[in-house]
PDB file of C-alpha atoms and ligand atoms in Angstrom:
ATOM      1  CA  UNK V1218      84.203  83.264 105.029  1.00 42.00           C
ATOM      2  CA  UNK V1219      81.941  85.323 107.457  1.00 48.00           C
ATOM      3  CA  UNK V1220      78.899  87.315 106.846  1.00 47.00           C
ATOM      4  CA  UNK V1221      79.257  91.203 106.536  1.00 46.00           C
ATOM      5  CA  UNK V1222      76.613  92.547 108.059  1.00 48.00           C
ATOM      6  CA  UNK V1223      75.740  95.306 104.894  1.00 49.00           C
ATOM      7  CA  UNK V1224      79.133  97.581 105.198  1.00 62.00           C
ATOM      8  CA  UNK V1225      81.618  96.049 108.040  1.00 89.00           C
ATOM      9  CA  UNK V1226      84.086  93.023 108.835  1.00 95.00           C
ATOM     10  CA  UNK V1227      84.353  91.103 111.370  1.00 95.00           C
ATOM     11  CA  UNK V1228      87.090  93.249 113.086  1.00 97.00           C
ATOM     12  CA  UNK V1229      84.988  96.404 112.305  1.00 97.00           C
ATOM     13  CA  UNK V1230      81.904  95.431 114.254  1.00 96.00           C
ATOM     14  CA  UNK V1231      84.256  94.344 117.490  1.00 97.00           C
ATOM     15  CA  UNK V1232      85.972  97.822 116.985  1.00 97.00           C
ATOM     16  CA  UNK V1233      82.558  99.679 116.649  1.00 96.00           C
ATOM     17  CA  UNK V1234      80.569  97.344 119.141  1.00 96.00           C
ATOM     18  CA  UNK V1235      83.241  98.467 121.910  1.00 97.00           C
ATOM     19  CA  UNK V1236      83.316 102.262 120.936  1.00 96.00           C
ATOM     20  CA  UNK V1237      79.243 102.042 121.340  1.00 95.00           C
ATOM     21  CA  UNK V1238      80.528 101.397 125.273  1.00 94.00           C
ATOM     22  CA  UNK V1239      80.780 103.913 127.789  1.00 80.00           C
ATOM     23  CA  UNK V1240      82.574 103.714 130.788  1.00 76.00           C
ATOM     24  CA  UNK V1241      82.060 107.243 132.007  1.00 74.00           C
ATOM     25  CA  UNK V1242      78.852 105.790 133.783  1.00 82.00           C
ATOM     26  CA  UNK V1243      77.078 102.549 135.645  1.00 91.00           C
ATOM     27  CA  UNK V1244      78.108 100.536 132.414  1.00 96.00           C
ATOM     28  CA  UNK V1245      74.973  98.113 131.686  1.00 96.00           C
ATOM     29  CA  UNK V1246      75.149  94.328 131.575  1.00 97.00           C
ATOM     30  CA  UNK V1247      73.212  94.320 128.506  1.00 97.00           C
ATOM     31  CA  UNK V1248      75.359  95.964 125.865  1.00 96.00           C
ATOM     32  CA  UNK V1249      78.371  94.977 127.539  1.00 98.00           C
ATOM     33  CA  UNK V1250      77.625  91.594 126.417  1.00 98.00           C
ATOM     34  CA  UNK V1251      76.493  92.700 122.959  1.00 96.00           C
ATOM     35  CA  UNK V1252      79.808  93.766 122.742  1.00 97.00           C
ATOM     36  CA  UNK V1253      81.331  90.841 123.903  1.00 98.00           C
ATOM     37  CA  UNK V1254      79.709  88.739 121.368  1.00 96.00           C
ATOM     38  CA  UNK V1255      80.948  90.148 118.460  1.00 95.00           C
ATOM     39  CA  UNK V1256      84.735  88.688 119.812  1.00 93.00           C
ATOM     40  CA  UNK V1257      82.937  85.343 119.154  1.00 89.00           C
ATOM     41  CA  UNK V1258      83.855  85.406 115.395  1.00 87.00           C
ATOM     42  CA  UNK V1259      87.784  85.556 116.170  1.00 92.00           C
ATOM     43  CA  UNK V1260      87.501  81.930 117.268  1.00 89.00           C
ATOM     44  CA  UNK V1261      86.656  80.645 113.712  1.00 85.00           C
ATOM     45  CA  UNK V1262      89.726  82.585 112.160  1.00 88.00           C
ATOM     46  CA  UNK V1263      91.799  80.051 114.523  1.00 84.00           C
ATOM     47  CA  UNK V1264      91.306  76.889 113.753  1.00 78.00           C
ATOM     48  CA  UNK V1265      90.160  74.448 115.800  1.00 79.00           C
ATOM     49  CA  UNK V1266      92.879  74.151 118.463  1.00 78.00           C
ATOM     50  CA  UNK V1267      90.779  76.631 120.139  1.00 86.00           C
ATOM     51  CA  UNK V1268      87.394  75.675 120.079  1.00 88.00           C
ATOM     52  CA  UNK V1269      87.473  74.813 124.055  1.00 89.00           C
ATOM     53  CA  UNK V1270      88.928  78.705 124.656  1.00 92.00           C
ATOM     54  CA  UNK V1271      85.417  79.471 121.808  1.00 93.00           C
ATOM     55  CA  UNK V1272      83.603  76.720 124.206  1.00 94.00           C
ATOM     56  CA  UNK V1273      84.792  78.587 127.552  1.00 94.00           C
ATOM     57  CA  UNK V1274      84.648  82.284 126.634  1.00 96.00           C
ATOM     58  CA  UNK V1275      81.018  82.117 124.659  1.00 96.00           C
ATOM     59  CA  UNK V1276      79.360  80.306 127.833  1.00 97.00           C
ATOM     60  CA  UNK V1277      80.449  82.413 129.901  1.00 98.00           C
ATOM     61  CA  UNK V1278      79.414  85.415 128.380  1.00 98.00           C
ATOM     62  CA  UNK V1279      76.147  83.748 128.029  1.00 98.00           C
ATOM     63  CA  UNK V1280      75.602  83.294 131.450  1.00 98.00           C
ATOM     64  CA  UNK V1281      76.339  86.918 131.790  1.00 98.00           C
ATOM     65  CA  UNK V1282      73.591  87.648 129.122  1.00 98.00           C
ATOM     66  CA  UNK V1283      71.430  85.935 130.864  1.00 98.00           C
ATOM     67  CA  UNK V1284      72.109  87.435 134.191  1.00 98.00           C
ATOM     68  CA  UNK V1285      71.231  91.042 132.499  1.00 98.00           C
ATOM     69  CA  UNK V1286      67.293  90.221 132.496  1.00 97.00           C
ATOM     70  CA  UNK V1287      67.819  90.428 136.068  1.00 97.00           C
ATOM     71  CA  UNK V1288      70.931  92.707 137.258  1.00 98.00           C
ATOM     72  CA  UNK V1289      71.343  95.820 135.082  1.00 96.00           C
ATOM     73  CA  UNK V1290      74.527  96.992 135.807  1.00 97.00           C
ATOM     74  CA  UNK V1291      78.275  95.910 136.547  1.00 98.00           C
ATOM     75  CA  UNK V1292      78.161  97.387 139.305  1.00 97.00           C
ATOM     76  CA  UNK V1293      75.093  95.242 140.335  1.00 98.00           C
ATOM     77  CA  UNK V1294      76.803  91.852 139.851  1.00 98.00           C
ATOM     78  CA  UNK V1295      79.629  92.682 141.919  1.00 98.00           C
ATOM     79  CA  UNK V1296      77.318  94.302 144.725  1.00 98.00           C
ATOM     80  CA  UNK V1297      75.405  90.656 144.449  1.00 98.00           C
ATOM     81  CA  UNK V1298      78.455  88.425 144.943  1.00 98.00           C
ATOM     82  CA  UNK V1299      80.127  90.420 147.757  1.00 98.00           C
ATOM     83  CA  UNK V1300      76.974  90.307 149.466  1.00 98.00           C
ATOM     84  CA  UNK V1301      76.442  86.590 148.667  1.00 98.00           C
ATOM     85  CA  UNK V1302      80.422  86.120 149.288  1.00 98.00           C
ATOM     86  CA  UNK V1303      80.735  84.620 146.076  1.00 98.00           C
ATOM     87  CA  UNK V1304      83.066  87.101 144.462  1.00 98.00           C
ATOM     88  CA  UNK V1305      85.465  84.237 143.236  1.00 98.00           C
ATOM     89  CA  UNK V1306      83.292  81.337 143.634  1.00 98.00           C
ATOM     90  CA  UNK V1307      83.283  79.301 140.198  1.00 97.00           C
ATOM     91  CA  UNK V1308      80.221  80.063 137.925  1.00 97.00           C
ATOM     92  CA  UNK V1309      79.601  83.110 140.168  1.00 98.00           C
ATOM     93  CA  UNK V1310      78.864  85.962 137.952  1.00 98.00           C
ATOM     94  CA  UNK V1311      81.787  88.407 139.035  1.00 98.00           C
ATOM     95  CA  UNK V1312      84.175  85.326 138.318  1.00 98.00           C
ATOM     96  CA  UNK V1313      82.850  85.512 134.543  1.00 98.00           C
ATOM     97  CA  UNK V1314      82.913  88.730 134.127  1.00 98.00           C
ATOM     98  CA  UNK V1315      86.478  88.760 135.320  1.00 98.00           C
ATOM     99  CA  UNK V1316      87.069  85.423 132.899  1.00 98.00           C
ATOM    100  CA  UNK V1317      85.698  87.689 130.018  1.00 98.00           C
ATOM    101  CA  UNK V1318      88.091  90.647 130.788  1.00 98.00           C
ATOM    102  CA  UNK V1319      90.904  88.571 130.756  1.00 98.00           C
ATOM    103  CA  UNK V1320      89.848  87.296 127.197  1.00 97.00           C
ATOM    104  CA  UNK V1321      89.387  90.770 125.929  1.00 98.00           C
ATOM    105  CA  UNK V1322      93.026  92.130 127.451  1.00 98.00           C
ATOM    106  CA  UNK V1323      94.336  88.772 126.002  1.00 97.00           C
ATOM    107  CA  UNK V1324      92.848  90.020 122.334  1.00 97.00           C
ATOM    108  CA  UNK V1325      94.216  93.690 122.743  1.00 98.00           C
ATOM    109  CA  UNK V1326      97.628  92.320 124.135  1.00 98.00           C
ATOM    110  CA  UNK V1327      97.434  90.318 120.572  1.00 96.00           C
ATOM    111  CA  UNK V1328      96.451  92.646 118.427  1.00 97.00           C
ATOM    112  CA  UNK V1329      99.024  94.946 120.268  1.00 98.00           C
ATOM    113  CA  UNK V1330     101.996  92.309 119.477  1.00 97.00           C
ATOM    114  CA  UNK V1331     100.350  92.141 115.615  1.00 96.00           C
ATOM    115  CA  UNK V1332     101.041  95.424 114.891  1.00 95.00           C
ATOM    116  CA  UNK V1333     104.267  95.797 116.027  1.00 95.00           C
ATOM    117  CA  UNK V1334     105.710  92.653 113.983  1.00 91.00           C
ATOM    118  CA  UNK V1335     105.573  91.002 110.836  1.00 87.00           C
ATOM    119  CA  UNK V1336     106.125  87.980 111.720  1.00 93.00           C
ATOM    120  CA  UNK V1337     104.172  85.344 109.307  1.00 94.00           C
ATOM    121  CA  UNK V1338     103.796  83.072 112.204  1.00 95.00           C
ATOM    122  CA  UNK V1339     101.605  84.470 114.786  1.00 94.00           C
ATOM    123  CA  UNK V1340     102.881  81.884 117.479  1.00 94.00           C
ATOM    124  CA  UNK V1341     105.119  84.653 119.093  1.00 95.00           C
ATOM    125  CA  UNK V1342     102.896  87.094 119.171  1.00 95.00           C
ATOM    126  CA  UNK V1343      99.819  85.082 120.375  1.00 95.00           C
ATOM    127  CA  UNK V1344     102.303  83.285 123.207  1.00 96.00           C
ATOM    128  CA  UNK V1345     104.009  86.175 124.454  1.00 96.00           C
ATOM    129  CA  UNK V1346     100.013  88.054 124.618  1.00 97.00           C
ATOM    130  CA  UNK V1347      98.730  84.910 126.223  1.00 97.00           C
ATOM    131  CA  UNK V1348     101.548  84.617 128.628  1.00 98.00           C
ATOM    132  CA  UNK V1349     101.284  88.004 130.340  1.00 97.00           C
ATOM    133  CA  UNK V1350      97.760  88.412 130.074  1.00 97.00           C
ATOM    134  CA  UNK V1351      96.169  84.583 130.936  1.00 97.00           C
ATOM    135  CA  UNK V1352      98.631  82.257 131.732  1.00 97.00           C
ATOM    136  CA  UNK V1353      99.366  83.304 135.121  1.00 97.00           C
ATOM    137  CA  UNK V1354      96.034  82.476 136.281  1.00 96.00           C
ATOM    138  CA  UNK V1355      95.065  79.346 134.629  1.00 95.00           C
ATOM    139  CA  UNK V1356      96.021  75.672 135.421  1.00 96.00           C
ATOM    140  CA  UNK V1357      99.104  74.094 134.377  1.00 97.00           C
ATOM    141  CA  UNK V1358      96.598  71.924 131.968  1.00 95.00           C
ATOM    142  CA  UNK V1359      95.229  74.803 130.344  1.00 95.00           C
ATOM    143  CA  UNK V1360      98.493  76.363 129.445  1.00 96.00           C
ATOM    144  CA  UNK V1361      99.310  73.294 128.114  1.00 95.00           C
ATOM    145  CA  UNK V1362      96.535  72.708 126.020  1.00 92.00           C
ATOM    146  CA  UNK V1363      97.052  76.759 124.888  1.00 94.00           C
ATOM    147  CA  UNK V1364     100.927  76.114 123.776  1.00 94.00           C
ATOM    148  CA  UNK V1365      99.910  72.840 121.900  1.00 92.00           C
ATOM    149  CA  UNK V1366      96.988  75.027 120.186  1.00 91.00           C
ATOM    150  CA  UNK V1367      99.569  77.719 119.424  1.00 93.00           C
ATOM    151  CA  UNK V1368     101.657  75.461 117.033  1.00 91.00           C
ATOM    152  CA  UNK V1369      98.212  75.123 114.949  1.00 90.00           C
ATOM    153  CA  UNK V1370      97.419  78.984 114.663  1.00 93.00           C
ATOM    154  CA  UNK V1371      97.021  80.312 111.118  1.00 93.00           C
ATOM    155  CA  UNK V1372      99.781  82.512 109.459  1.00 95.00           C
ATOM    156  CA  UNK V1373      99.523  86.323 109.657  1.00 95.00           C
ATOM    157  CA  UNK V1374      98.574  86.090 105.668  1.00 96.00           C
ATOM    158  CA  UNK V1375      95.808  83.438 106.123  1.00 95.00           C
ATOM    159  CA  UNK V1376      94.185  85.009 109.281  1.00 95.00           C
ATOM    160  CA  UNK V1377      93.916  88.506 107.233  1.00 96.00           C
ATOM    161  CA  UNK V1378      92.200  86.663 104.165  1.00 95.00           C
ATOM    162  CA  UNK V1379      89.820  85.028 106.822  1.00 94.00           C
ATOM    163  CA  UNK V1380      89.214  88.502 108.302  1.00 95.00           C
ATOM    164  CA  UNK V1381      88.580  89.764 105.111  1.00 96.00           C
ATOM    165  CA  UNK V1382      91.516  92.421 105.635  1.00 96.00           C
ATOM    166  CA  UNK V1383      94.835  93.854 104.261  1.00 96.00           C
ATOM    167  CA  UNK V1384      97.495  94.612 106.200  1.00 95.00           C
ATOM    168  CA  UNK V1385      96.229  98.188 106.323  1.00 96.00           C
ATOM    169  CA  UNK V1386      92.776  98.055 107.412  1.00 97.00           C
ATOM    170  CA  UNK V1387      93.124  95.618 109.459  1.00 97.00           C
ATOM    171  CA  UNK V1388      95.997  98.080 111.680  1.00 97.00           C
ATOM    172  CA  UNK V1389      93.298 100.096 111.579  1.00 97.00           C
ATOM    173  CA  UNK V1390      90.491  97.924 112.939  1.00 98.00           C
ATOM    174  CA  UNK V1391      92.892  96.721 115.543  1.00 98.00           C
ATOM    175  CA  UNK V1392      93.998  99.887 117.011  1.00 98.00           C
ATOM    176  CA  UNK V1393      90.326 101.256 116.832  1.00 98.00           C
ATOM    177  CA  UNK V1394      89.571  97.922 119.030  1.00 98.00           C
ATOM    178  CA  UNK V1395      92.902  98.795 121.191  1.00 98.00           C
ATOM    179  CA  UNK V1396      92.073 102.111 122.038  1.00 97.00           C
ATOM    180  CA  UNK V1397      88.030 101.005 122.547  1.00 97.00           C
ATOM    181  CA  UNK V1398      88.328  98.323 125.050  1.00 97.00           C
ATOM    182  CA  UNK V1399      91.272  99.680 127.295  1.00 97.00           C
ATOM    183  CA  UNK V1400      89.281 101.931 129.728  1.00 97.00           C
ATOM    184  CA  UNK V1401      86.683  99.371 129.442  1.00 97.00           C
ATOM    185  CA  UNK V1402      89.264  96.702 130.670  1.00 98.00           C
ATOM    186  CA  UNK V1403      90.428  98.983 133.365  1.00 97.00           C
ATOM    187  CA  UNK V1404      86.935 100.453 134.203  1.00 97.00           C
ATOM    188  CA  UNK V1405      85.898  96.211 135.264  1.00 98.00           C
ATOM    189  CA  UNK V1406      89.074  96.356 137.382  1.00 98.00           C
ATOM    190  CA  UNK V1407      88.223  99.188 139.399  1.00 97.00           C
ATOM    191  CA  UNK V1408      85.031  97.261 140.111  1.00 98.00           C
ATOM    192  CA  UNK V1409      86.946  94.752 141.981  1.00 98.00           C
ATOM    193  CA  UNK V1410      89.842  97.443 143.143  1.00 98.00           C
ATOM    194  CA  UNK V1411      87.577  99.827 144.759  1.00 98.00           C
ATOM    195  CA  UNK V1412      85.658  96.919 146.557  1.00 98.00           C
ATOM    196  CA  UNK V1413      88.815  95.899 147.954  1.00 98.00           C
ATOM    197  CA  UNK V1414      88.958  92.605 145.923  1.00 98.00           C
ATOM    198  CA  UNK V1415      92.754  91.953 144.394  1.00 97.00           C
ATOM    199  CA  UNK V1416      93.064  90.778 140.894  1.00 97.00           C
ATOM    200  CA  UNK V1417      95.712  87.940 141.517  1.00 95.00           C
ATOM    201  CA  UNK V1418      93.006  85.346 140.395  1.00 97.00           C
TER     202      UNK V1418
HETATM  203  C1  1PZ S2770      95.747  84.702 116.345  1.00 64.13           C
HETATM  204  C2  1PZ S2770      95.872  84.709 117.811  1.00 64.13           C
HETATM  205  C3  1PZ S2770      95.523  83.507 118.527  1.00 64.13           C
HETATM  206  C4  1PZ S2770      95.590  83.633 119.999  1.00 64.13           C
HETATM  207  C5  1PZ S2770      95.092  82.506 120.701  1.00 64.13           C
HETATM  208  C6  1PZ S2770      95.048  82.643 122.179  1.00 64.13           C
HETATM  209  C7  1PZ S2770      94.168  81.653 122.767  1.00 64.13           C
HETATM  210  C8  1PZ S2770      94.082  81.670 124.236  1.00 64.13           C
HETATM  211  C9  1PZ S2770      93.167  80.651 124.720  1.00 64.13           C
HETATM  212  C10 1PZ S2770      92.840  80.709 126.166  1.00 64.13           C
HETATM  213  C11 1PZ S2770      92.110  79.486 126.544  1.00 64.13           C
HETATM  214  C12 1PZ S2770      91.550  79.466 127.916  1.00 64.13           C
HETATM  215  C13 1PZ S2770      90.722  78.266 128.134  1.00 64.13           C
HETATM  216  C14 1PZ S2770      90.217  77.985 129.457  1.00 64.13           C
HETATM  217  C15 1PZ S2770      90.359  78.781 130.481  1.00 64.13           C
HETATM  218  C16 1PZ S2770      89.766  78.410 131.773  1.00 64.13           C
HETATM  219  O1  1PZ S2770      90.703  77.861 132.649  1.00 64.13           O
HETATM  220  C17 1PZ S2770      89.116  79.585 132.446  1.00 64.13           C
HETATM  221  C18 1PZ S2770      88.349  78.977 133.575  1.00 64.13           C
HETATM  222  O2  1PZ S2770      87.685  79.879 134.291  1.00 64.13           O
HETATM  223  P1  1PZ S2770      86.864  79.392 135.578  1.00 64.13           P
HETATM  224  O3  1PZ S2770      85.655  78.633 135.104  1.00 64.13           O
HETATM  225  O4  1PZ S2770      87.771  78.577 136.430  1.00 64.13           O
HETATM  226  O5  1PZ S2770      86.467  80.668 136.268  1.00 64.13           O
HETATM  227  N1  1PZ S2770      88.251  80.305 131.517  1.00 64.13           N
HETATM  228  C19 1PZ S2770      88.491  81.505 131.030  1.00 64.13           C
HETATM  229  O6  1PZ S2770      89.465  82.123 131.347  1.00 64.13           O
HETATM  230  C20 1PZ S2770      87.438  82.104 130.138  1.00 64.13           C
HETATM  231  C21 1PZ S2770      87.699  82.205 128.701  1.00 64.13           C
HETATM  232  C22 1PZ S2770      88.973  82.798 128.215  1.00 64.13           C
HETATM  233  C23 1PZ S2770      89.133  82.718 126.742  1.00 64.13           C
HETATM  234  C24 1PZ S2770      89.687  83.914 126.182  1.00 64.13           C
HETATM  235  C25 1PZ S2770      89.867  83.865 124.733  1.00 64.13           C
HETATM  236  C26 1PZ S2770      90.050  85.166 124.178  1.00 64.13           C
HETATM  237  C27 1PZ S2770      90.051  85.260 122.699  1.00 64.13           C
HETATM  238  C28 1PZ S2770      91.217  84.732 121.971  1.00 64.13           C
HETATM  239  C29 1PZ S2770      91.413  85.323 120.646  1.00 64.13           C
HETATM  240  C30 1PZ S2770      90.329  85.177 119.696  1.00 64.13           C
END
């Protein structure tokens, strides 16, 4: 189903795009959202319940690509918006990049919950990831639309075949994404934190 590029599957280019990242430094717009692109080819494993979350996650990481001809670090955005006082404003650019980090906290939290069942539905583990993770800041509509999507996911068995993964390598991929994107996730936090922004939004 997807394209490897020469060696890799999908799950091994998200893995290897976020160990690329640093966050002992400014981290830089630019490859941030070269990382964050790669996520894009989860949404087709799916199904099509979740195009809108594929709809809402790629534009806004587009906007942020954008936004890196001009501001080169994270750091930068958030400077612009406090300034501006548009930290939360919607569209602004620190609201995206917060958007984005809840989507890739919702995908660890998921492939967290993966590995430590066997379910062959993947509706518990996807609820219970997008439950602590999202739900409590979206709209009552959204979590609907997310719980009606969740009857429509694919089994554990069909998602792996659309991966192009065992069981194995894909535990693997998953944890190498885990342990990648955690001090990335809290690294964007501390943005806000240490700017006295809270993260109840
Ligand atoms: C096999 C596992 C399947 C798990 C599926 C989990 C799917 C969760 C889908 C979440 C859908 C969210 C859709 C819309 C959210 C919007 O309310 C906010 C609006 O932000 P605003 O414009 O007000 O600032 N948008 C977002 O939060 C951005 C996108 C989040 C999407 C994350 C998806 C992560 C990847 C899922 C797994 C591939």
């Amino acid at each position: 189903e997807f394209e490897d590029a020469g060696t890799g599957t999908p799950l091994s280019a998200i893995a290897e795009a976020f160990e690329e990242l640093s966050s002992n430094h400014d981290l830089m717009l630019k490859p941030f959202c070269h990382a964050c692109s790669y996520v894009s080819v989860l949404f087709g494993s799916l199904g099509i319940a979740f195009k809108f979350a594929e709809l809402e996650y790629v534009s806004k990481v587009r906007d942020l690509t954008e936004a890196s001809e001009i501001f080169g670090s994270l750091n930068s955005i958030l400077d612009y918006d406090v300034r501006n006082d548009t930290v939360r404003t919607p569209g602004s650019l620190s609201r995206n990049l917060r958007r984005v980090r809840q989507g890739l906290d919702l995908i660890r939290a998921l492939f967290q919950n993966f590995l430590s069942t066997y379910d062959d539905s993947l509706k518990e583990a996807a609820s219970m990831a997008y439950a602590k993770v999202c739900a409590p800041y979206h709209t009552w509509a959204v979590r609907t639309a997310v719980s009606a999507g969740m009857c429509a996911l694919p089994t554990r068995d069909q998602l792996l075949i659309k991966l192009n993964e065992t069981d194995d390598s894909a535990e693997r991929e998953m944890r190498r994404y885990i342990d990648a994107s955690l001090p990335i996730i809290e690294y964007i936090d501390k943005l806000y934190i240490s700017r006295n922004i809270s993260l109840d939004w």
